[in-house]
C-alpha cells in the first residue's frame, strides 16, 4: 500500500525531508499517514516518483483506500 511505502520513506529520511521533496508541509504528510487526507492531483506525480510507483497504481491504491 502507498501509505506503508510513504511511512517507510518517512522513517528513512524524516518527515521534514519528505515534505520538502514533495513541496508540502509536514502536517499534510502526517494527515496522509493517518488516513485523514489523500494526496491532491498535483501531488500524484511527485509522490509516485518518490515511492517508485506508477502514477496509475498510486491512484488505484488511493481510490481503493477511499472506498473502505
Coordinates of N, CA and C in Angstrom, one line a residue:
X1 N 0.8 -1.2 0.0 CA 0.0 0.0 0.0 C 0.9 1.3 0.0
X2 N 0.4 2.3 -0.6 CA 1.1 3.5 -0.7 C 1.4 4.1 0.6
X3 N 0.5 4.0 1.5 CA 0.8 4.6 2.9 C 1.9 3.9 3.6
X4 N 2.0 2.6 3.4 CA 3.1 1.8 4.0 C 4.4 2.3 3.4
X5 N 4.4 2.5 2.1 CA 5.7 2.9 1.4 C 6.1 4.3 1.9
X6 N 5.1 5.2 2.0 CA 5.4 6.5 2.5 C 5.9 6.5 3.9
X7 N 5.3 5.7 4.7 CA 5.8 5.6 6.1 C 7.2 5.1 6.1
X8 N 7.6 4.1 5.3 CA 9.0 3.7 5.2 C 9.9 4.8 4.8
X9 N 9.5 5.6 3.8 CA 10.3 6.7 3.4 C 10.5 7.7 4.5
X10 N 9.4 8.0 5.2 CA 9.5 9.0 6.4 C 10.4 8.4 7.4
X11 N 10.3 7.1 7.7 CA 11.2 6.5 8.7 C 12.7 6.6 8.3
X12 N 12.9 6.5 7.0 CA 14.3 6.5 6.5 C 14.9 7.9 6.4
X13 N 14.1 8.8 5.8 CA 14.6 10.2 5.5 C 14.1 11.3 6.5
X14 N 13.0 11.0 7.2 CA 12.4 12.0 8.1 C 11.3 12.7 7.4
X15 N 10.3 13.1 8.2 CA 9.1 13.7 7.7 C 9.4 15.1 7.0
X16 N 10.3 15.8 7.6 CA 10.7 17.2 7.1 C 11.3 17.0 5.7
X17 N 12.2 16.1 5.5 CA 12.8 15.9 4.2 C 11.8 15.4 3.2
X18 N 10.9 14.6 3.5 CA 9.9 14.1 2.6 C 9.0 15.3 2.2
X19 N 8.6 16.0 3.2 CA 7.7 17.2 2.9 C 8.4 18.2 2.0
X20 N 9.7 18.4 2.2 CA 10.5 19.2 1.3 C 10.5 18.7 -0.1
X21 N 10.8 17.4 -0.3 CA 10.8 16.7 -1.6 C 9.5 16.9 -2.3
X22 N 8.4 16.9 -1.6 CA 7.1 16.9 -2.2 C 6.5 18.3 -2.2
X23 N 7.3 19.3 -1.8 CA 6.8 20.7 -1.7 C 5.5 20.8 -0.9
X24 N 5.5 20.1 0.2 CA 4.3 20.0 1.1 C 4.7 20.3 2.5
X25 N 3.7 20.5 3.4 CA 4.0 20.7 4.8 C 4.1 19.4 5.5
X26 N 4.8 19.4 6.6 CA 4.9 18.2 7.4 C 3.6 17.8 7.9
X27 N 2.7 18.7 8.2 CA 1.4 18.4 8.7 C 0.6 17.7 7.7
X28 N 0.7 18.1 6.4 CA 0.0 17.4 5.4 C 0.5 15.9 5.2
X29 N 1.8 15.7 5.3 CA 2.3 14.4 5.2 C 1.7 13.5 6.4
X30 N 1.7 14.1 7.6 CA 1.1 13.4 8.7 C -0.4 13.1 8.5
X31 N -1.1 14.0 7.9 CA -2.5 13.7 7.6 C -2.7 12.5 6.6
X32 N -1.8 12.5 5.6 CA -1.8 11.4 4.7 C -1.5 10.1 5.4
X33 N -0.5 10.1 6.3 CA -0.1 8.9 7.0 C -1.2 8.3 7.9
X34 N -2.0 9.3 8.5 CA -3.1 8.9 9.4 C -4.4 8.6 8.6
X35 N -4.3 8.7 7.3 CA -5.5 8.5 6.5 C -6.6 9.5 6.6
X36 N -6.3 10.7 7.1 CA -7.3 11.7 7.3 C -7.4 12.6 6.0
X37 N -6.4 12.5 5.1 CA -6.4 13.3 3.9 C -5.8 12.4 2.8
X38 N -6.1 12.7 1.6 CA -5.5 12.0 0.5 C -4.7 13.0 -0.4
X39 N -3.7 12.6 -1.1 CA -2.9 13.5 -1.9 C -3.8 14.1 -3.0
X40 N -3.6 15.4 -3.3 CA -4.3 16.0 -4.4 C -3.7 15.7 -5.7
X41 N -4.3 16.0 -6.8 CA -3.8 15.7 -8.1 C -2.4 16.2 -8.4
X42 N -2.1 17.4 -7.9 CA -0.8 17.9 -8.1 C 0.3 17.2 -7.4
X43 N 0.0 16.4 -6.4 CA 1.0 15.6 -5.7 C 1.2 14.2 -6.2
X44 N 0.3 13.7 -7.1 CA 0.4 12.3 -7.5 C 1.7 12.0 -8.2
X45 N 2.1 12.8 -9.2 CA 3.3 12.5 -9.9 C 4.6 12.6 -9.0
X46 N 4.8 13.7 -8.2 CA 6.0 13.6 -7.4 C 5.9 12.5 -6.3
X47 N 4.7 12.2 -5.8 CA 4.6 11.2 -4.8 C 4.9 9.8 -5.4
X48 N 4.4 9.6 -6.6 CA 4.6 8.3 -7.3 C 6.1 8.1 -7.6
X49 N 6.8 9.2 -7.9 CA 8.3 9.2 -8.2 C 9.0 8.9 -6.9
X50 N 8.6 9.5 -5.8 CA 9.2 9.3 -4.5 C 9.1 7.8 -4.1
X51 N 7.9 7.3 -4.3 CA 7.6 5.9 -3.9 C 8.0 4.8 -4.9
X52 N 8.5 5.3 -6.0 CA 8.9 4.3 -7.1 C 7.7 3.5 -7.6
X53 N 6.5 4.2 -7.8 CA 5.3 3.6 -8.2 C 4.8 4.3 -9.5
X54 N 4.1 3.5 -10.3 CA 3.5 4.1 -11.4 C 2.3 5.0 -10.9
X55 N 2.2 6.2 -11.5 CA 1.1 7.1 -11.1 C -0.3 6.4 -11.1
X56 N -0.5 5.6 -12.1 CA -1.8 4.9 -12.2 C -2.0 4.0 -11.0
X57 N -1.0 3.2 -10.6 CA -1.1 2.3 -9.5 C -1.3 3.1 -8.2
X58 N -0.6 4.2 -8.0 CA -0.8 5.0 -6.9 C -2.3 5.5 -6.8
X59 N -2.8 6.0 -7.9 CA -4.2 6.5 -7.9 C -5.2 5.3 -7.6
X60 N -4.9 4.1 -8.1 CA -5.8 3.0 -7.8 C -5.8 2.7 -6.3
X61 N -4.6 2.7 -5.7 CA -4.5 2.4 -4.3 C -5.2 3.5 -3.5
X62 N -5.0 4.7 -3.8 CA -5.7 5.8 -3.1 C -7.2 5.6 -3.2
X63 N -7.7 5.3 -4.4 CA -9.1 5.2 -4.6 C -9.6 3.9 -3.8
X64 N -8.8 2.9 -3.8 CA -9.2 1.7 -3.1 C -9.4 2.0 -1.6
X65 N -8.4 2.8 -1.0 CA -8.5 3.1 0.4 C -9.7 4.0 0.7
X66 N -10.1 4.8 -0.2 CA -11.2 5.7 0.0 C -12.5 4.9 0.0
X67 N -12.6 3.8 -0.7 CA -13.8 3.0 -0.8 C -14.0 2.2 0.5
X68 N -12.9 2.1 1.2 CA -13.0 1.4 2.5 C -12.5 0.0 2.5

